[in-house]
mmCIF file of C-alpha atoms in Angstrom:
data_model
loop_
_atom_site.group_PDB
_atom_site.id
_atom_site.type_symbol
_atom_site.label_atom_id
_atom_site.label_comp_id
_atom_site.label_asym_id
_atom_site.label_seq_id
_atom_site.Cartn_x
_atom_site.Cartn_y
_atom_site.Cartn_z
ATOM 1 C CA MET A 236 0.012 -0.036 0.022
ATOM 2 C CA VAL A 237 2.696 2.471 0.958
ATOM 3 C CA ILE A 238 4.740 1.569 -2.248
ATOM 4 C CA LEU A 239 1.575 2.084 -4.287
ATOM 5 C CA PHE A 240 1.132 5.366 -2.611
ATOM 6 C CA ILE A 241 4.628 6.444 -3.449
ATOM 7 C CA TYR A 242 4.385 5.177 -6.955
ATOM 8 C CA CYS A 243 1.239 7.336 -7.567
ATOM 9 C CA LEU A 244 2.593 10.322 -5.758
ATOM 10 C CA GLN A 245 3.476 13.439 -7.585
ATOM 11 C CA TYR A 246 3.257 16.469 -5.463
ATOM 12 C CA LEU A 247 4.930 19.544 -4.079
ATOM 13 C CA VAL A 248 5.514 19.462 -0.368
ATOM 14 C CA GLY A 249 6.878 22.722 0.871
ATOM 15 C CA ASN A 250 10.019 23.215 -1.063
ATOM 16 C CA VAL A 251 10.464 19.600 -2.255
ATOM 17 C CA TYR A 252 9.126 18.213 -5.518
ATOM 18 C CA LEU A 253 8.898 14.480 -5.154
ATOM 19 C CA THR A 254 7.920 11.520 -7.288
ATOM 20 C CA LYS A 255 8.971 7.878 -7.441
ATOM 21 C CA ASP A 256 11.953 8.844 -9.657
ATOM 22 C CA ILE A 257 12.549 12.530 -8.944
ATOM 23 C CA ILE A 258 13.446 14.660 -6.031
ATOM 24 C CA ILE A 259 13.981 18.346 -6.509
ATOM 25 C CA ASN A 260 14.847 20.206 -3.351
ATOM 26 C CA ILE A 261 15.737 23.871 -3.279
ATOM 27 C CA MET A 262 16.804 24.280 0.293
ATOM 28 C CA ASP A 263 18.082 26.809 2.715
ATOM 29 C CA THR A 264 19.757 24.313 5.002
ATOM 30 C CA LYS A 265 23.114 22.994 4.134
ATOM 31 C CA ILE A 266 23.239 20.006 1.680
ATOM 32 C CA ASN A 267 24.276 16.921 3.493
ATOM 33 C CA VAL A 268 25.915 14.882 0.679
ATOM 34 C CA ASP A 269 26.176 11.621 2.515
ATOM 35 C CA LYS A 270 22.586 11.694 3.584
ATOM 36 C CA CYS A 271 21.279 12.614 0.119
ATOM 37 C CA LEU A 272 23.417 9.815 -1.586
ATOM 38 C CA SER A 273 22.151 7.214 0.915
ATOM 39 C CA LEU A 274 18.618 8.372 0.458
ATOM 40 C CA SER A 275 19.018 7.806 -3.343
ATOM 41 C CA LEU A 276 19.970 4.179 -3.007
ATOM 42 C CA THR A 277 17.247 1.673 -3.839
ATOM 43 C CA GLY A 278 19.291 -1.415 -4.428
ATOM 44 C CA LYS A 279 18.187 -1.715 -7.988
ATOM 45 C CA GLU A 280 20.712 0.595 -9.620
ATOM 46 C CA GLY A 281 24.037 -0.411 -11.052
ATOM 47 C CA ALA A 282 25.512 3.067 -11.405
ATOM 48 C CA ILE A 283 25.268 6.170 -9.323
ATOM 49 C CA VAL A 284 26.744 9.311 -10.802
ATOM 50 C CA SER A 285 26.767 12.377 -8.707
ATOM 51 C CA PHE A 286 27.891 15.997 -9.204
ATOM 52 C CA ILE A 287 28.775 18.141 -6.225
ATOM 53 C CA GLY A 288 29.194 21.789 -6.916
ATOM 54 C CA THR A 289 31.172 23.740 -4.312
ATOM 55 C CA ILE A 290 32.033 27.423 -3.725
ATOM 56 C CA LYS A 291 35.397 28.267 -5.169
ATOM 57 C CA GLY A 292 37.776 30.571 -3.288
ATOM 58 C CA ILE A 293 39.018 32.488 -6.290
ATOM 59 C CA ASN A 294 36.973 33.871 -9.256
ATOM 60 C CA ASN A 295 37.549 36.849 -11.552
ATOM 61 C CA ASN A 296 41.089 36.994 -10.046
ATOM 62 C CA LYS A 297 39.525 37.887 -6.695
ATOM 63 C CA ASN A 298 39.298 36.162 -3.366
ATOM 64 C CA VAL A 299 35.833 35.034 -2.874
ATOM 65 C CA ILE A 300 34.443 35.342 0.725
ATOM 66 C CA LYS A 301 30.856 34.214 0.215
ATOM 67 C CA VAL A 302 28.211 33.696 -2.508
ATOM 68 C CA ASP A 303 24.473 34.500 -2.176
ATOM 69 C CA TYR A 304 22.210 32.296 -4.239
ATOM 70 C CA ASN A 305 19.074 34.104 -5.402
ATOM 71 C CA ILE A 306 16.501 31.611 -6.851
ATOM 72 C CA PHE A 307 13.062 32.010 -8.289
ATOM 73 C CA ASN A 308 11.610 28.846 -6.718
ATOM 74 C CA SER A 309 8.350 28.292 -8.415
ATOM 75 C CA LEU A 310 9.822 28.773 -11.993
ATOM 76 C CA ALA A 311 12.986 26.852 -11.082
ATOM 77 C CA TYR A 312 10.974 23.800 -9.991
ATOM 78 C CA SER A 313 8.774 24.048 -13.101
ATOM 79 C CA ILE A 314 11.733 24.208 -15.457
ATOM 80 C CA ILE A 315 13.790 21.497 -13.741
ATOM 81 C CA LYS A 316 10.807 19.174 -13.408
ATOM 82 C CA GLU A 317 10.006 19.445 -17.105
ATOM 83 C CA LYS A 318 13.731 18.543 -18.008
ATOM 84 C CA CYS A 319 13.729 15.638 -15.525
ATOM 85 C CA PHE A 320 10.578 14.180 -17.131
ATOM 86 C CA TYR A 321 12.262 14.626 -20.496
ATOM 87 C CA PHE A 322 15.134 12.417 -19.335
ATOM 88 C CA LEU A 323 12.894 9.917 -17.605
ATOM 89 C CA ASP A 324 11.030 9.360 -20.867
ATOM 90 C CA LYS A 325 14.290 8.468 -22.563
ATOM 91 C CA TYR A 326 16.325 6.737 -19.939
ATOM 92 C CA LYS A 327 15.460 4.456 -17.010
ATOM 93 C CA CYS A 328 16.921 6.356 -14.179
ATOM 94 C CA GLN A 329 16.182 8.274 -10.923
ATOM 95 C CA ILE A 330 17.222 11.917 -10.559
ATOM 96 C CA HIS A 331 17.796 13.685 -7.302
ATOM 97 C CA ILE A 332 18.651 17.425 -7.382
ATOM 98 C CA TYR A 333 19.462 19.487 -4.303
ATOM 99 C CA GLN A 334 20.131 23.233 -4.777
ATOM 100 C CA TYR A 335 21.029 25.577 -1.978
ATOM 101 C CA LYS A 336 19.401 29.054 -1.681
ATOM 102 C CA GLY A 337 20.963 31.739 0.349
ATOM 103 C CA ILE A 338 24.568 32.553 1.488
ATOM 104 C CA LEU A 339 27.336 30.051 1.249
ATOM 105 C CA PHE A 340 31.023 30.274 2.067
ATOM 106 C CA VAL A 341 34.064 28.853 0.329
ATOM 107 C CA LYS A 342 34.047 24.960 0.156
ATOM 108 C CA ASP A 343 30.331 24.814 0.912
ATOM 109 C CA VAL A 344 28.178 22.646 -1.359
ATOM 110 C CA ASN A 345 25.828 24.549 -3.501
ATOM 111 C CA ILE A 346 24.367 21.926 -5.701
ATOM 112 C CA LEU A 347 24.129 18.106 -5.677
ATOM 113 C CA ILE A 348 22.799 16.116 -8.615
ATOM 114 C CA ILE A 349 22.527 12.303 -8.238
ATOM 115 C CA VAL A 350 21.515 10.133 -11.119
ATOM 116 C CA ASN A 351 20.975 6.389 -10.530
ATOM 117 C CA SER A 352 20.376 3.827 -13.311
ATOM 118 C CA CYS A 353 21.364 0.427 -14.447
ATOM 119 C CA SER A 354 23.671 1.814 -17.076
ATOM 120 C CA ARG A 355 26.743 3.924 -16.221
ATOM 121 C CA ARG A 356 26.649 5.620 -19.618
ATOM 122 C CA ASP A 357 23.017 6.793 -18.940
ATOM 123 C CA SER A 358 23.987 8.026 -15.476
ATOM 124 C CA PHE A 359 26.938 9.886 -16.639
ATOM 125 C CA PHE A 360 25.109 11.432 -19.573
ATOM 126 C CA VAL A 361 21.932 12.500 -17.732
ATOM 127 C CA CYS A 362 23.941 13.950 -14.790
ATOM 128 C CA SER A 363 26.203 15.941 -17.128
ATOM 129 C CA GLU A 364 23.279 17.190 -19.311
ATOM 130 C CA LEU A 365 21.240 18.192 -16.298
ATOM 131 C CA LEU A 366 24.028 20.229 -14.818
ATOM 132 C CA GLU A 367 24.638 22.097 -18.001
ATOM 133 C CA PHE A 368 20.906 22.658 -18.405
ATOM 134 C CA ILE A 369 20.594 23.961 -14.916
ATOM 135 C CA LYS A 370 23.544 26.259 -15.326
ATOM 136 C CA SER A 371 22.170 27.927 -18.424
ATOM 137 C CA ASN A 372 18.395 27.795 -18.054
ATOM 138 C CA VAL A 373 17.136 27.700 -14.454
ATOM 139 C CA PRO A 374 16.450 31.078 -12.779
ATOM 140 C CA ILE A 375 19.388 30.985 -10.331
ATOM 141 C CA TRP A 376 21.570 34.010 -9.756
ATOM 142 C CA LYS A 377 24.860 34.218 -7.941
ATOM 143 C CA LYS A 378 26.091 37.344 -6.089
ATOM 144 C CA GLU A 379 29.763 36.900 -5.212
ATOM 145 C CA PHE A 380 31.342 38.871 -2.392
ATOM 146 C CA TYR A 381 35.074 39.403 -2.526
ATOM 147 C CA SER A 382 37.736 40.090 0.111
ATOM 148 C CA ASP A 383 38.310 43.661 -1.125
ATOM 149 C CA GLY A 384 34.707 44.526 -0.035
ATOM 150 C CA SER A 385 33.290 44.549 -3.614
ATOM 151 C CA TYR A 386 30.655 42.218 -5.062
ATOM 152 C CA LYS A 387 29.462 41.108 -8.368
ATOM 153 C CA TRP A 388 26.319 39.477 -9.839
ATOM 154 C CA ILE A 389 27.780 36.769 -12.025
ATOM 155 C CA ASN A 390 26.719 36.966 -15.678
ATOM 156 C CA SER A 391 25.206 40.328 -15.041
ATOM 157 C CA MET B 222 -5.496 51.201 -19.355
ATOM 158 C CA ILE B 223 -4.180 48.131 -17.541
ATOM 159 C CA LYS B 224 -2.153 47.997 -14.297
ATOM 160 C CA ILE B 225 0.515 45.352 -13.921
ATOM 161 C CA LYS B 226 2.929 44.474 -11.168
ATOM 162 C CA ILE B 227 6.574 43.810 -11.869
ATOM 163 C CA LYS B 228 8.946 41.732 -9.638
ATOM 164 C CA TYR B 229 12.621 41.504 -10.049
ATOM 165 C CA PHE B 230 15.345 38.978 -9.475
ATOM 166 C CA GLY B 231 19.139 39.093 -9.516
ATOM 167 C CA ILE B 232 20.836 42.392 -10.227
ATOM 168 C CA PHE B 233 17.523 43.969 -11.309
ATOM 169 C CA SER B 234 16.211 43.667 -7.739
ATOM 170 C CA GLU B 235 18.892 46.164 -6.777
ATOM 171 C CA TYR B 236 18.366 48.686 -9.511
ATOM 172 C CA LEU B 237 14.628 48.621 -10.404
ATOM 173 C CA LYS B 238 12.834 47.808 -7.138
ATOM 174 C CA GLU B 239 11.117 51.190 -7.047
ATOM 175 C CA ILE B 240 9.192 50.363 -10.219
ATOM 176 C CA SER B 241 6.767 47.859 -8.917
ATOM 177 C CA TYR B 242 3.522 48.950 -10.599
ATOM 178 C CA LEU B 243 3.103 50.281 -14.200
ATOM 179 C CA ASN B 244 0.072 51.541 -16.072
ATOM 180 C CA LEU B 245 0.101 50.481 -19.705
ATOM 181 C CA LYS B 246 -2.268 50.879 -22.641
ATOM 182 C CA ASP B 247 -4.780 48.205 -23.385
ATOM 183 C CA LYS B 248 -3.573 45.363 -25.463
ATOM 184 C CA SER B 249 0.028 46.002 -24.532
ATOM 185 C CA ARG B 250 2.417 43.136 -25.017
ATOM 186 C CA LEU B 251 5.658 42.241 -23.240
ATOM 187 C CA SER B 252 7.598 43.719 -26.105
ATOM 188 C CA ASP B 253 5.823 47.125 -25.251
ATOM 189 C CA LEU B 254 6.667 46.664 -21.551
ATOM 190 C CA ARG B 255 10.374 46.132 -22.433
ATOM 191 C CA ILE B 256 10.478 49.269 -24.500
ATOM 192 C CA TYR B 257 8.561 51.184 -21.830
ATOM 193 C CA LEU B 258 11.003 50.100 -19.149
ATOM 194 C CA ILE B 259 14.051 50.931 -21.301
ATOM 195 C CA MET B 260 12.665 54.417 -21.995
ATOM 196 C CA LEU B 261 11.919 54.907 -18.324
ATOM 197 C CA LEU B 262 15.398 53.942 -17.232
ATOM 198 C CA GLU B 263 17.136 55.983 -19.914
ATOM 199 C CA LYS B 264 15.567 59.053 -18.399
ATOM 200 C CA GLN B 265 16.983 58.149 -14.966
ATOM 201 C CA ASN B 266 20.612 57.866 -16.274
ATOM 202 C CA ILE B 267 20.804 54.402 -14.979
ATOM 203 C CA ASP B 268 24.014 52.218 -15.377
ATOM 204 C CA LYS B 269 24.192 51.383 -19.062
ATOM 205 C CA ASN B 270 24.928 47.775 -18.253
ATOM 206 C CA ILE B 271 21.499 47.466 -16.737
ATOM 207 C CA LEU B 272 19.920 48.810 -20.031
ATOM 208 C CA LEU B 273 21.841 46.235 -21.954
ATOM 209 C CA LEU B 274 20.776 43.461 -19.635
ATOM 210 C CA LEU B 275 17.209 44.653 -19.924
ATOM 211 C CA ASN B 276 17.377 44.091 -23.689
ATOM 212 C CA SER B 277 18.382 40.415 -23.151
ATOM 213 C CA ALA B 278 16.265 39.843 -20.068
ATOM 214 C CA VAL B 279 13.397 37.290 -19.995
ATOM 215 C CA PHE B 280 9.929 37.800 -18.639
ATOM 216 C CA SER B 281 7.954 35.126 -16.839
ATOM 217 C CA ASN B 282 4.930 34.470 -14.680
ATOM 218 C CA GLU B 283 5.099 32.262 -11.654
ATOM 219 C CA ASP B 284 5.972 29.045 -13.465
ATOM 220 C CA LYS B 285 6.587 29.780 -17.088
ATOM 221 C CA ILE B 286 8.790 31.882 -19.384
ATOM 222 C CA LEU B 287 6.702 34.223 -21.435
ATOM 223 C CA LEU B 288 7.486 35.375 -24.962
ATOM 224 C CA ASP B 289 7.610 38.963 -26.002
ATOM 225 C CA ASP B 290 4.295 38.666 -27.811
ATOM 226 C CA TYR B 291 2.425 37.807 -24.637
ATOM 227 C CA LEU B 292 -0.580 40.004 -24.341
ATOM 228 C CA LEU B 293 -0.679 41.620 -20.945
ATOM 229 C CA ILE B 294 -3.902 41.747 -18.944
ATOM 230 C CA ASP B 295 -5.016 43.938 -16.047
ATOM 231 C CA GLY B 296 -3.581 42.650 -12.789
ATOM 232 C CA ASP B 297 -0.845 40.531 -14.348
ATOM 233 C CA ILE B 298 2.200 39.835 -12.136
ATOM 234 C CA ILE B 299 5.249 39.813 -14.334
ATOM 235 C CA TYR B 300 8.775 38.765 -13.367
ATOM 236 C CA LEU B 301 11.853 40.232 -14.879
ATOM 237 C CA LEU B 302 14.790 37.819 -15.014
ATOM 238 C CA PRO B 303 18.417 38.817 -15.829
ATOM 239 C CA PRO B 304 20.633 36.280 -17.519
ATOM 240 C CA VAL B 305 20.999 33.221 -15.168
ATOM 241 C CA SER B 306 24.279 32.185 -13.620
ATOM 242 C CA GLY B 307 23.616 28.586 -12.806
ATOM 243 C CA GLY B 308 23.566 26.179 -9.939
#
């Protein structure tokens, strides 16, 4: 009964979009990579590919102190969800995406993408494509703060 | 006339936040809104980079990107999105 419920489930709870094969979580608490990875395990997959994005200490030849992630949640969920369904139609996989919203410091994790499937090729491909898609299409803006007191909106 | 609300993200939230409501002619489209905003900002001697960004910015509603030919209606809430910078 519980499994049937989860299989039929497709809903948005608070800030998490969840189906049997998709988790999209735009969160304002730090991403716990180990916990997220262990949550993604079903025992059926043969390949787990993950991408962990972290805050780099130097950008634009300046020392980065912190980065503020500004995200348009509802539109971000909508755009990511549509892309995930596109991949699920073509590949048998599970996709978990965690994106941080708010201020992060150097070495902190800003994004975690986990793709599980039976095929390593599918997992690598989907994970890489999703990352590139998110970087260029999802309404996420980064404001970098530097050690000299200045800041910059990236790409703006 | 129609009245619309505009909300901003990213760098636009710093420069344009005072412009939150606009009155536009009936049957205005997003392309008209873009031109109107550019004209408004040109008068304010705003940073030229913001004007350039406005030309390439995207409009959306809560969950969908809108094309420039979208016909605005009274009470619309429109979001102005600068180029994204990824996850």
